[in-house]
């Protein structure tokens, strides 16, 4: 039956017949298939247009500031990590540094289609949408490109808007960057747990290896760690974490087989070897022990030798600084200080022992490499000043070998108006206490503090030696011969010799009689370098602490090892060494005989016992040790009197014990190398007034002489091996 026609005027035709006129009731509101198709196409086109517009207008943002941050890594001389500093533990590497098998570990685990996809994975996106629709948190479904974008340009929030932006930027990145650039950026920005950002930091934190030495198995562990870093970081100690880590590691190796990058036979070998368990890990708490002082030295050296390295640049990180510091010797030096402190000091019962400071440095004579320093108890004990590198502690009689070296090289003006005359260790000078000192013009040196207005130079004891050879004066640390010798050689010659030996001009005292017996204040490192030059037969190599610096993987210039230069004639250096051997054999440094091998050295103690030194060397190693006392409430040096229960503290005592114990450990297993025989210097000239033949070596006590007595330094015989040794003292230019 036909439908009756509607009455009334014909209705105007509509562009969209909705609600549908041809239907009645609820059916009017049901769209037709044609309308549904049109709506779908409209939505699809609109979405495509919106996405196209978004793609066209979105820009790749600047990288996150945190993504650019790296830390600086400092290495021991053996290549192991000494320390890191910076707010982010990351060291960027180039893709060429990452073994190819390790790269494939990450591709297999995270994005097998990485080298063929456009930067996004539609299936992964669909999975994420399904999870969102189910009310779950937004899932990543991320390719390596997307993870690189998220790590570098965006944040870690799981929101739809962030995800949409990630997809757009990933598509642009995929079209604008090479796959090599993308995976390099990805490997440098992934978080692996253990505070490690990037694969280089992860390799160090998990396996204490540089990334170049990772293998497939360790790479598979790290690739698995990206998925759940909070779990993997405890795989060394937590059995549950280890079990889950092993399952994921095994899965990554299976994926390597599936993608054709590992054979089943290779897979079986890695399975047989088992999970490459990472090293033990405890979250760090900053610099401890000597680490802070070593880092300070390395940073300072790096900044000094490359003007592009600044504090602000170092704060942004990215530097790898390779040092000369020997891990074993540093530990041995620290142990020697701790042992002697425990044996000799008792801060719980002697208040004077509480503020005692020790500084020490060890230098390799032939190269100038700083092998070890002791700067103090450590930053973790709120001690931030490096006692090995500080200036301000007078060196006392350890300066006398410099005066002797200058005299042997330049000679001395022994009588006004005459030319320089040759000096040898056998040259005799007046060793009496309280003698007046003459300058170059033959005038007596003035001293406003003396009632007579003239300087009366004193020794540490009232004993009078008469005219004695410079060799004996060095062995017994007699002051008067070396003050007069210094005046005769001249301040200029002595100061130039000191600088040639490596002392900085700013550390040298102004001209005075006391200059020649140690009022200068160079650091323990610099003094070790001076004595290293004697050990190296006069070839001076400036002590240095850095062998190589790289920034973002590129080596910087300016860090070649310093070249040795001739500071002293070999004959002069050899004779100084021969004299200093006598200090240990017969003089104030006899405690050092406990080393049990050929060695040379010098003691030093300064004004009011404010510091005590021992500096000694073998052909293989030169080491300086300084003891001083400094109260944080009183920044000036305090007297060492009473320290260790001793009325007088000499360089031949506690400092020599530390030196001997350290050198014994540091040279263990190495041969007892001899020093070259000293070359003959010819005939030397005595100071005017010296009788001939020379007087007996035994001094004669004379009445009317004043000064301090030291019963440990006998006047009639050399100290016996192992006996308490004397040091040096400076008081109004009295140094022992």
XYZ file of C-alpha atoms in Angstrom:
736
model
C 0.000 0.000 0.000
C 1.392 3.355 -0.925
C 2.170 5.997 1.737
C -0.253 8.913 1.593
C 1.192 12.148 0.435
C 1.715 14.873 2.955
C -0.640 17.744 2.742
C 0.399 21.306 2.550
C 3.038 23.257 0.617
C 6.215 21.477 -0.443
C 9.077 21.793 2.164
C 12.421 23.396 1.388
C 15.249 20.916 0.738
C 17.938 20.876 3.498
C 21.709 20.422 3.012
C 21.814 18.020 5.922
C 18.649 16.025 6.411
C 18.858 15.767 10.169
C 16.628 15.096 11.996
C 15.530 12.954 9.132
C 12.177 14.076 7.603
C 11.499 10.733 6.117
C 11.359 9.130 9.564
C 9.016 9.541 12.449
C 9.454 9.113 16.141
C 12.821 8.182 17.589
C 13.995 6.940 14.207
C 14.165 10.539 13.030
C 17.250 10.939 15.239
C 19.131 7.926 13.908
C 21.668 9.042 11.271
C 21.865 7.212 8.020
C 24.878 5.224 6.933
C 25.703 7.978 4.517
C 25.554 10.510 7.314
C 27.686 8.315 9.557
C 30.282 7.933 6.808
C 30.262 11.654 6.187
C 30.683 12.333 9.885
C 33.574 9.894 10.109
C 35.275 11.448 7.128
C 34.680 14.887 8.564
C 36.165 13.931 11.914
C 39.053 12.188 10.231
C 39.748 15.155 8.051
C 39.433 17.536 10.943
C 41.741 15.455 13.066
C 44.235 15.208 10.225
C 44.035 18.931 9.709
C 44.482 19.598 13.406
C 47.402 17.215 13.621
C 48.878 18.668 10.469
C 48.520 22.159 11.826
C 49.998 21.094 15.150
C 52.878 19.366 13.388
C 53.492 22.405 11.215
C 53.433 24.834 14.092
C 55.138 22.827 16.828
C 58.796 23.641 17.286
C 61.504 21.538 18.815
C 62.121 23.233 22.171
C 65.497 23.931 23.655
C 66.848 20.996 25.642
C 65.993 20.960 29.324
C 68.768 22.570 31.373
C 69.031 19.412 33.453
C 69.519 17.352 30.296
C 72.594 19.415 29.502
C 74.093 19.066 32.947
C 76.902 16.615 33.465
C 79.291 15.980 36.289
C 83.044 16.023 36.233
C 84.921 12.794 36.750
C 88.397 12.611 38.271
C 90.500 9.511 37.723
C 93.367 7.942 39.639
C 96.535 7.335 37.666
C 95.415 3.729 37.051
C 92.214 4.901 35.335
C 89.776 4.072 38.114
C 87.407 6.768 39.325
C 88.793 8.960 42.084
C 85.735 11.180 42.499
C 82.895 12.944 40.745
C 81.423 16.342 41.388
C 78.339 18.114 40.109
C 74.598 17.946 40.711
C 73.973 15.364 37.966
C 75.977 12.187 37.554
C 76.354 12.147 33.780
C 79.277 12.056 31.397
C 78.297 12.235 27.760
C 80.016 9.909 25.319
C 80.051 9.661 21.548
C 78.326 6.712 19.904
C 81.688 5.402 18.709
C 82.685 4.850 22.336
C 79.758 2.482 22.925
C 80.500 -1.073 21.699
C 78.184 -2.064 18.827
C 76.887 -5.127 20.693
C 75.873 -2.944 23.623
C 73.926 -0.608 21.306
C 72.048 -3.612 19.949
C 71.210 -4.644 23.530
C 69.219 -1.435 23.892
C 67.607 -1.647 20.458
C 66.503 -5.229 21.093
C 65.122 -4.386 24.515
C 63.436 -1.080 23.775
C 62.695 -0.645 20.062
C 63.575 -3.426 17.627
C 62.283 -1.365 14.675
C 64.337 1.675 15.642
C 66.396 1.826 12.452
C 63.318 1.577 10.209
C 60.496 3.392 12.033
C 59.775 7.122 11.627
C 60.307 7.791 15.301
C 56.951 6.582 16.602
C 55.372 3.132 16.979
C 51.632 3.039 16.099
C 51.136 -0.262 17.905
C 52.691 1.180 21.022
C 50.458 4.222 20.757
C 47.389 1.972 20.397
C 48.389 0.105 23.541
C 48.663 3.401 25.367
C 45.203 4.481 24.169
C 43.680 1.178 25.303
C 45.183 1.604 28.754
C 43.871 5.169 28.941
C 40.399 4.025 27.920
C 40.482 1.417 30.666
C 41.223 4.128 33.215
C 44.807 3.079 33.780
C 47.706 5.477 33.877
C 48.990 6.596 30.517
C 51.501 4.061 29.229
C 54.521 5.012 27.217
C 54.453 2.751 24.180
C 57.623 4.679 23.445
C 60.258 4.235 20.818
C 63.876 5.084 21.477
C 63.225 8.378 19.669
C 60.294 9.166 21.949
C 62.329 8.372 25.051
C 65.119 10.604 23.782
C 62.607 13.423 23.250
C 61.055 12.906 26.676
C 64.441 12.862 28.417
C 65.911 15.796 26.519
C 63.093 18.208 25.682
C 60.079 17.423 27.867
C 59.387 16.115 31.356
C 58.447 12.766 32.829
C 54.747 13.530 33.492
C 52.247 10.931 32.230
C 49.582 13.212 30.707
C 47.745 13.167 27.375
C 48.993 16.625 26.387
C 52.601 15.752 27.146
C 52.245 12.478 25.255
C 50.734 14.229 22.233
C 53.535 16.772 22.178
C 56.064 13.966 22.515
C 54.629 12.252 19.413
C 54.780 15.398 17.326
C 58.322 16.300 18.342
C 59.455 12.688 17.907
C 58.168 12.704 14.358
C 60.058 15.902 13.626
C 63.179 14.624 15.342
C 62.923 11.368 13.378
C 62.845 13.327 10.152
C 65.518 15.838 11.061
C 68.179 13.846 12.900
C 70.102 10.737 11.998
C 69.480 7.512 13.845
C 73.028 7.687 15.162
C 72.413 11.120 16.663
C 69.175 9.947 18.232
C 70.510 6.791 19.858
C 73.591 8.644 21.078
C 71.370 11.234 22.739
C 69.174 8.473 24.151
C 72.088 6.568 25.681
C 73.421 9.775 27.249
C 70.095 10.770 28.828
C 68.614 7.502 30.129
C 68.375 7.117 33.897
C 69.782 3.815 35.147
C 69.408 4.083 38.921
C 72.319 4.517 41.343
C 72.197 8.257 40.548
C 73.576 7.417 37.094
C 72.345 9.413 34.105
C 73.650 8.131 30.803
C 75.452 4.950 29.896
C 78.935 6.127 30.885
C 77.859 6.933 34.441
C 75.926 3.657 34.564
C 78.945 1.632 33.451
C 80.983 3.229 36.241
C 78.336 2.938 38.948
C 77.388 -0.666 38.220
C 80.655 -2.190 37.017
C 83.388 0.409 37.686
C 84.276 0.262 34.005
C 84.388 2.821 31.206
C 81.638 2.292 28.639
C 84.198 1.098 26.088
C 84.826 -2.038 28.174
C 81.215 -3.184 28.467
C 80.346 -6.518 26.884
C 77.038 -7.911 25.614
C 76.076 -9.386 28.979
C 76.714 -6.230 31.015
C 75.089 -4.184 28.265
C 71.991 -6.394 28.515
C 71.850 -5.741 32.261
C 72.006 -1.975 31.718
C 69.452 -2.121 28.910
C 67.137 -3.960 31.284
C 67.824 -1.457 34.070
C 66.330 1.403 32.030
C 62.925 -0.285 32.390
C 63.020 -0.412 36.200
C 66.070 1.432 37.599
C 64.807 1.575 41.178
C 64.866 -2.224 41.279
C 68.090 -2.900 39.397
C 70.230 -0.594 41.530
C 69.932 -3.061 44.416
C 70.604 -6.205 42.398
C 73.935 -6.537 44.207
C 72.384 -6.948 47.658
C 68.643 -7.670 47.469
C 67.835 -11.298 46.475
C 64.356 -10.371 45.240
C 65.736 -7.544 43.129
C 68.436 -9.833 41.775
C 65.900 -12.473 40.749
C 63.784 -9.944 38.842
C 66.888 -8.384 37.312
C 68.102 -11.780 36.149
C 64.753 -12.533 34.491
C 64.758 -9.233 32.626
C 68.446 -9.610 31.684
C 67.726 -13.066 30.299
C 64.801 -11.663 28.316
C 67.049 -9.023 26.733
C 69.518 -11.710 25.637
C 66.610 -13.665 24.146
C 65.576 -10.565 22.231
C 69.141 -10.275 20.935
C 68.825 -13.789 19.529
C 65.408 -12.999 18.041
C 66.712 -9.877 16.294
C 69.663 -11.811 14.896
C 72.360 -9.985 16.863
C 73.341 -12.970 19.017
C 73.648 -16.638 18.140
C 72.117 -19.344 20.284
C 75.609 -20.584 21.075
C 76.680 -17.155 22.298
C 73.470 -16.888 24.267
C 74.214 -20.226 25.936
C 77.696 -19.058 26.955
C 76.353 -15.939 28.637
C 73.678 -17.995 30.367
C 76.332 -20.383 31.666
C 78.380 -17.445 33.009
C 75.316 -16.140 34.824
C 74.039 -12.688 35.619
C 76.861 -10.101 35.641
C 76.181 -8.991 39.205
C 77.065 -5.313 39.676
C 79.522 -4.140 42.280
C 78.418 -3.210 45.769
C 76.862 0.205 46.018
C 76.226 2.616 48.844
C 74.817 6.078 48.080
C 77.687 8.567 48.380
C 77.792 11.458 50.817
C 80.353 13.810 49.241
C 84.132 13.912 49.429
C 85.709 11.940 52.250
C 89.281 11.554 53.444
C 91.873 12.904 51.040
C 89.494 12.991 48.069
C 88.563 16.644 48.461
C 92.191 17.791 48.539
C 93.057 15.735 45.467
C 90.094 17.163 43.557
C 91.077 20.679 44.642
C 94.597 20.190 43.309
C 93.393 18.739 40.003
C 90.786 21.468 39.440
C 93.301 24.200 40.200
C 95.885 22.694 37.858
C 93.320 22.276 35.070
C 92.104 25.872 35.353
C 95.672 27.186 35.418
C 96.713 25.316 32.280
C 93.636 25.910 30.110
C 91.936 29.330 30.260
C 88.731 27.859 28.806
C 88.247 25.824 31.986
C 86.518 28.028 34.529
C 84.558 27.554 37.715
C 81.318 28.215 35.866
C 82.242 25.749 33.145
C 83.158 23.105 35.676
C 79.830 23.674 37.401
C 78.093 22.642 34.161
C 80.200 19.484 34.063
C 81.318 17.315 31.207
C 85.011 17.218 32.116
C 87.025 14.059 32.597
C 90.211 14.863 34.495
C 92.940 12.228 34.641
C 95.378 12.750 37.504
C 98.837 11.607 38.532
C 97.648 10.496 41.967
C 98.579 6.943 42.884
C 95.700 5.247 44.669
C 97.904 2.857 46.651
C 100.478 5.444 47.719
C 97.789 7.888 48.784
C 96.305 5.219 51.036
C 99.772 4.394 52.393
C 100.519 8.031 53.183
C 97.167 8.445 54.922
C 97.775 5.269 56.895
C 101.271 6.383 57.956
C 99.926 9.683 59.288
C 97.086 7.959 61.138
C 99.387 5.343 62.652
C 101.970 7.809 63.975
C 99.280 10.166 65.250
C 97.721 7.304 67.180
C 101.076 6.233 68.592
C 102.426 9.678 69.487
C 99.461 11.982 70.121
C 96.836 11.764 72.854
C 94.291 14.549 72.322
C 91.939 13.063 74.926
C 94.467 13.695 77.696
C 96.736 16.429 76.272
C 94.976 19.548 75.051
C 98.071 20.623 73.120
C 97.684 17.548 70.896
C 94.198 18.529 69.715
C 95.110 21.104 67.099
C 98.125 19.385 65.562
C 98.089 19.439 61.756
C 100.027 17.298 59.299
C 100.741 17.978 55.647
C 102.692 15.726 53.303
C 103.433 15.304 49.617
C 105.184 12.665 47.540
C 106.707 13.415 44.127
C 108.355 11.195 41.535
C 111.813 12.742 40.893
C 112.245 11.855 37.234
C 108.797 13.021 36.108
C 107.470 15.521 38.656
C 104.269 13.533 39.051
C 102.546 14.203 42.370
C 101.841 10.664 43.515
C 100.265 11.284 46.913
C 99.352 14.077 49.286
C 98.044 14.251 52.804
C 96.089 17.447 53.223
C 94.361 16.813 56.532
C 91.531 14.714 57.979
C 89.173 15.553 55.102
C 86.264 17.730 54.035
C 83.969 15.368 55.924
C 85.733 16.536 59.106
C 85.182 20.198 58.182
C 88.868 20.644 57.357
C 88.898 22.354 53.960
C 92.444 23.722 53.798
C 94.941 21.436 52.054
C 97.914 21.223 54.413
C 100.086 19.841 51.604
C 99.433 22.851 49.380
C 99.236 25.633 51.922
C 101.701 28.492 52.134
C 102.460 30.096 55.449
C 104.397 27.446 57.348
C 108.129 28.326 57.530
C 110.397 25.535 56.297
C 113.264 26.049 58.743
C 116.522 24.265 58.113
C 115.128 22.272 55.199
C 116.055 25.444 53.270
C 119.776 25.030 54.015
C 120.376 22.582 51.129
C 119.193 25.325 48.762
C 121.790 27.692 50.227
C 124.450 25.000 49.865
C 123.425 24.361 46.250
C 123.672 28.079 45.449
C 127.104 28.257 47.076
C 128.421 25.201 45.223
C 127.185 26.631 41.932
C 127.995 30.342 42.283
C 130.717 30.466 44.896
C 130.851 33.133 47.606
C 132.369 36.559 48.173
C 134.388 35.772 51.277
C 136.168 39.134 51.454
C 134.805 42.529 50.377
C 136.024 43.678 46.995
C 137.108 40.220 45.881
C 135.416 37.969 43.343
C 133.354 34.885 44.079
C 135.492 32.061 45.454
C 134.726 28.337 45.094
C 132.836 26.565 47.854
C 132.649 22.822 48.530
C 131.018 20.804 51.314
C 134.458 20.709 52.924
C 134.690 24.510 53.143
C 134.889 25.584 56.796
C 132.800 28.293 58.415
C 132.471 29.505 61.973
C 129.935 27.371 63.824
C 130.107 29.176 67.148
C 126.918 30.359 68.785
C 126.171 34.089 68.942
C 128.617 35.222 66.270
C 128.142 38.479 64.375
C 127.251 38.161 60.689
C 128.873 40.245 57.934
C 127.194 41.340 54.721
C 128.740 41.501 51.226
C 130.466 44.755 51.990
C 132.028 43.379 55.159
C 129.722 45.343 57.459
C 128.049 43.694 60.411
C 124.352 43.000 59.912
C 122.163 45.180 62.128
C 119.468 43.950 64.492
C 117.447 46.678 66.235
C 116.199 44.137 68.792
C 119.709 43.372 70.013
C 121.102 45.662 72.753
C 124.256 46.168 70.711
C 122.298 47.003 67.574
C 123.999 44.161 65.740
C 122.772 40.720 64.837
C 124.247 37.959 66.958
C 123.259 34.769 65.178
C 122.400 31.878 67.450
C 122.228 28.137 67.106
C 119.749 25.947 68.899
C 122.318 24.921 71.522
C 125.036 26.854 73.387
C 127.723 24.511 72.129
C 130.509 26.136 70.164
C 131.768 24.218 67.184
C 134.577 26.424 66.009
C 135.242 26.362 62.271
C 133.532 23.289 60.839
C 132.942 21.986 57.300
C 129.622 22.859 55.717
C 128.951 19.128 55.508
C 129.081 18.776 59.278
C 127.111 21.973 59.787
C 124.361 20.471 57.601
C 124.424 17.136 59.424
C 124.119 18.759 62.850
C 121.950 21.617 61.545
C 124.252 24.336 62.840
C 122.849 27.726 61.866
C 125.705 30.177 61.972
C 127.772 28.740 59.069
C 124.743 28.798 56.750
C 123.644 32.313 57.663
C 127.125 33.652 56.937
C 127.403 31.480 53.824
C 124.084 32.840 52.566
C 125.244 36.423 53.057
C 128.468 35.607 51.197
C 126.649 33.944 48.293
C 124.107 36.743 48.146
C 120.347 36.907 48.428
C 119.922 37.170 44.656
C 121.867 33.991 43.917
C 120.122 32.015 46.656
C 116.655 33.254 45.647
C 117.297 32.449 41.966
C 118.495 28.971 42.905
C 115.358 28.449 44.974
C 113.189 29.503 42.038
C 115.130 27.312 39.619
C 114.477 24.409 41.977
C 110.753 25.109 41.770
C 109.860 27.493 44.603
C 107.474 30.296 43.727
C 108.777 33.845 44.211
C 105.813 34.779 46.375
C 106.699 32.104 48.916
C 110.244 33.407 49.459
C 110.959 35.608 52.456
C 112.402 39.100 52.091
C 116.174 39.561 52.423
C 117.310 38.937 55.995
C 119.655 36.670 57.865
C 116.735 34.414 58.679
C 116.031 33.851 54.970
C 119.016 31.506 54.715
C 117.784 29.242 57.480
C 114.158 28.936 56.509
C 111.799 31.873 57.086
C 110.295 31.264 53.626
C 106.922 29.520 53.458
C 106.596 27.271 50.376
C 104.164 24.356 50.429
C 104.994 20.758 51.188
C 104.386 19.933 47.514
C 106.895 22.527 46.350
C 109.504 21.443 48.890
C 109.093 17.828 47.818
C 109.709 19.063 44.273
C 112.937 20.815 45.338
C 114.334 17.667 46.902
C 113.093 15.635 43.913
C 115.376 17.832 41.801
C 118.345 16.854 43.960
C 117.341 13.214 43.485
C 117.115 13.708 39.713
C 120.702 14.990 39.535
C 119.679 18.604 39.026
C 116.909 18.094 36.453
C 113.851 19.989 37.661
C 110.332 19.000 36.640
C 107.570 21.155 38.041
C 105.300 19.015 40.241
C 102.056 18.412 38.380
C 98.789 16.620 39.037
C 96.895 16.265 35.731
C 97.868 14.190 32.709
C 94.803 14.613 30.470
C 91.521 16.522 30.366
C 88.634 15.819 28.029
C 85.400 17.750 27.659
C 82.392 15.964 26.222
C 84.784 13.308 24.985
C 87.197 15.689 23.210
C 90.730 16.025 24.543
C 91.876 19.512 25.510
C 95.349 20.821 24.820
C 97.791 22.083 27.412
C 98.167 18.949 29.479
C 101.347 17.409 28.197
C 103.766 16.483 30.959
C 106.165 19.283 31.943
C 109.571 18.867 30.365
C 112.555 18.510 32.716
C 114.955 21.449 32.698
C 118.439 21.741 34.058
C 118.178 23.584 37.404
C 121.569 22.609 38.848
C 124.734 21.119 37.420
C 124.722 17.380 38.055
C 127.889 17.701 40.121
C 126.241 20.253 42.417
C 123.083 18.184 42.875
C 125.162 15.049 43.491
C 127.199 16.732 46.204
C 124.092 18.118 47.910
C 122.658 14.597 47.938
C 125.909 13.236 49.378
C 125.770 15.805 52.189
C 122.100 15.013 52.900
C 122.890 11.320 53.092
C 125.123 12.245 56.007
C 122.174 13.908 57.767
C 120.520 10.495 57.975
C 123.729 8.561 58.582
C 125.272 10.794 61.262
C 123.114 13.808 61.895
C 119.693 15.029 62.922
C 117.764 12.596 60.716
C 118.977 9.268 62.097
C 115.421 8.057 62.719
C 115.120 7.720 58.947
C 117.695 4.920 59.057
C 114.763 2.673 59.944
C 113.821 2.849 56.264
C 116.606 0.355 55.660
C 117.668 1.663 52.254
C 119.762 4.396 50.653
C 118.207 7.787 51.334
C 119.023 11.453 51.818
C 117.099 14.112 53.707
C 116.973 17.088 56.008
C 115.172 17.998 59.217
C 113.768 21.420 60.007
C 112.134 23.083 62.978
C 111.219 26.749 63.130
C 110.615 29.734 65.322
C 109.386 28.733 68.799
C 108.838 25.237 67.438
C 105.934 26.465 65.300
C 106.592 23.870 62.621
C 108.648 20.730 62.200
C 109.676 19.235 58.862
C 111.379 16.246 57.396
C 112.033 16.047 53.669
C 113.810 13.039 52.278
C 114.251 11.084 49.090
C 115.557 8.042 47.328
C 116.274 7.954 43.582
C 112.668 6.759 43.087
C 110.651 8.985 45.432
C 110.828 12.356 47.236
C 108.505 13.046 50.167
C 108.032 16.004 52.486
C 106.219 15.944 55.835
C 105.340 19.015 57.889
C 103.891 19.198 61.388
C 102.344 22.367 62.779
C 99.668 23.450 65.203
C 96.822 25.768 64.321
C 93.773 26.470 66.441
C 90.701 27.459 64.415
C 90.130 30.270 66.916
C 93.710 31.500 66.476
C 94.688 31.431 62.790
C 98.374 32.065 63.490
C 100.693 29.132 64.100
C 100.916 27.904 67.694
C 103.984 26.433 69.375
C 104.423 22.665 69.165
C 106.071 22.580 72.586
C 104.455 19.834 74.623
C 102.980 18.009 71.619
C 103.310 14.277 72.074
C 104.565 14.891 75.602
C 107.801 16.382 74.230
C 109.255 19.586 75.595
C 110.711 20.332 72.154
C 109.324 18.951 68.910
C 111.936 18.567 66.178
C 111.699 17.621 62.521
C 113.765 14.551 63.297
C 111.002 13.221 65.526
C 107.300 12.830 64.545
C 107.688 14.058 60.922
C 110.578 11.644 60.333
C 108.555 8.757 61.759
C 105.695 9.499 59.372
C 108.120 9.816 56.460
C 109.868 6.548 57.300
C 106.704 4.507 57.677
C 105.233 5.843 54.437
C 108.415 5.422 52.409
C 108.826 1.862 53.689
C 105.358 0.970 52.377
C 105.562 3.016 49.185
C 108.908 1.502 48.135
C 108.175 -2.072 49.211
C 109.255 -4.507 46.541
C 111.434 -1.988 44.730
C 115.225 -2.324 44.689
C 117.456 -0.255 46.945
C 118.732 2.015 44.191
C 122.037 3.802 44.835
C 122.692 7.471 44.212
C 125.412 8.242 41.669
C 128.797 8.914 43.219
C 129.238 12.671 43.678
C 131.632 14.319 41.266
C 134.716 15.981 42.721
C 134.313 19.758 42.937
C 137.955 20.586 43.393
C 139.429 22.680 46.166
C 137.036 24.825 48.156
C 137.776 27.998 50.057
C 137.344 28.388 53.807
C 135.861 31.409 55.501
C 138.586 33.906 56.480
C 139.866 33.123 59.942
C 139.516 29.377 59.658
C 142.671 27.781 61.107
C 144.723 25.282 59.181
C 144.959 22.395 59.778
C 141.252 22.181 60.584
C 140.315 21.904 64.269
C 138.941 18.790 65.831
C 135.391 17.992 64.907
C 134.556 17.910 68.606
C 133.366 21.366 69.676
C 134.676 23.018 72.778
C 132.334 24.542 75.319
C 133.148 28.150 75.950
C 132.001 30.184 78.861
C 129.867 33.259 78.462
C 127.800 31.872 75.576
C 124.029 31.884 75.785
C 121.408 29.869 73.961
C 119.072 26.933 74.270
C 120.399 23.509 75.125
C 119.258 20.318 73.454
C 120.622 17.252 75.174
C 119.494 15.080 72.294
C 121.994 16.702 69.933
C 125.361 15.841 71.407
C 128.351 17.951 70.497
C 131.019 15.340 70.809
C 129.609 12.495 68.808
C 127.139 11.861 66.036
C 123.769 10.448 67.107
C 123.551 6.708 67.119
C 121.137 4.976 64.749
C 117.612 5.050 66.092
C 118.380 7.656 68.744
C 116.036 10.621 69.078
C 117.120 13.106 66.451
C 117.301 16.834 66.614
C 115.435 19.138 64.331
C 115.814 22.836 63.747
C 114.648 25.941 65.461
C 114.321 29.586 64.393
C 114.055 32.316 67.001
C 115.306 35.719 65.975
C 116.966 33.894 63.114
C 117.769 30.719 65.040
C 116.831 27.696 62.973
C 117.676 24.096 63.645
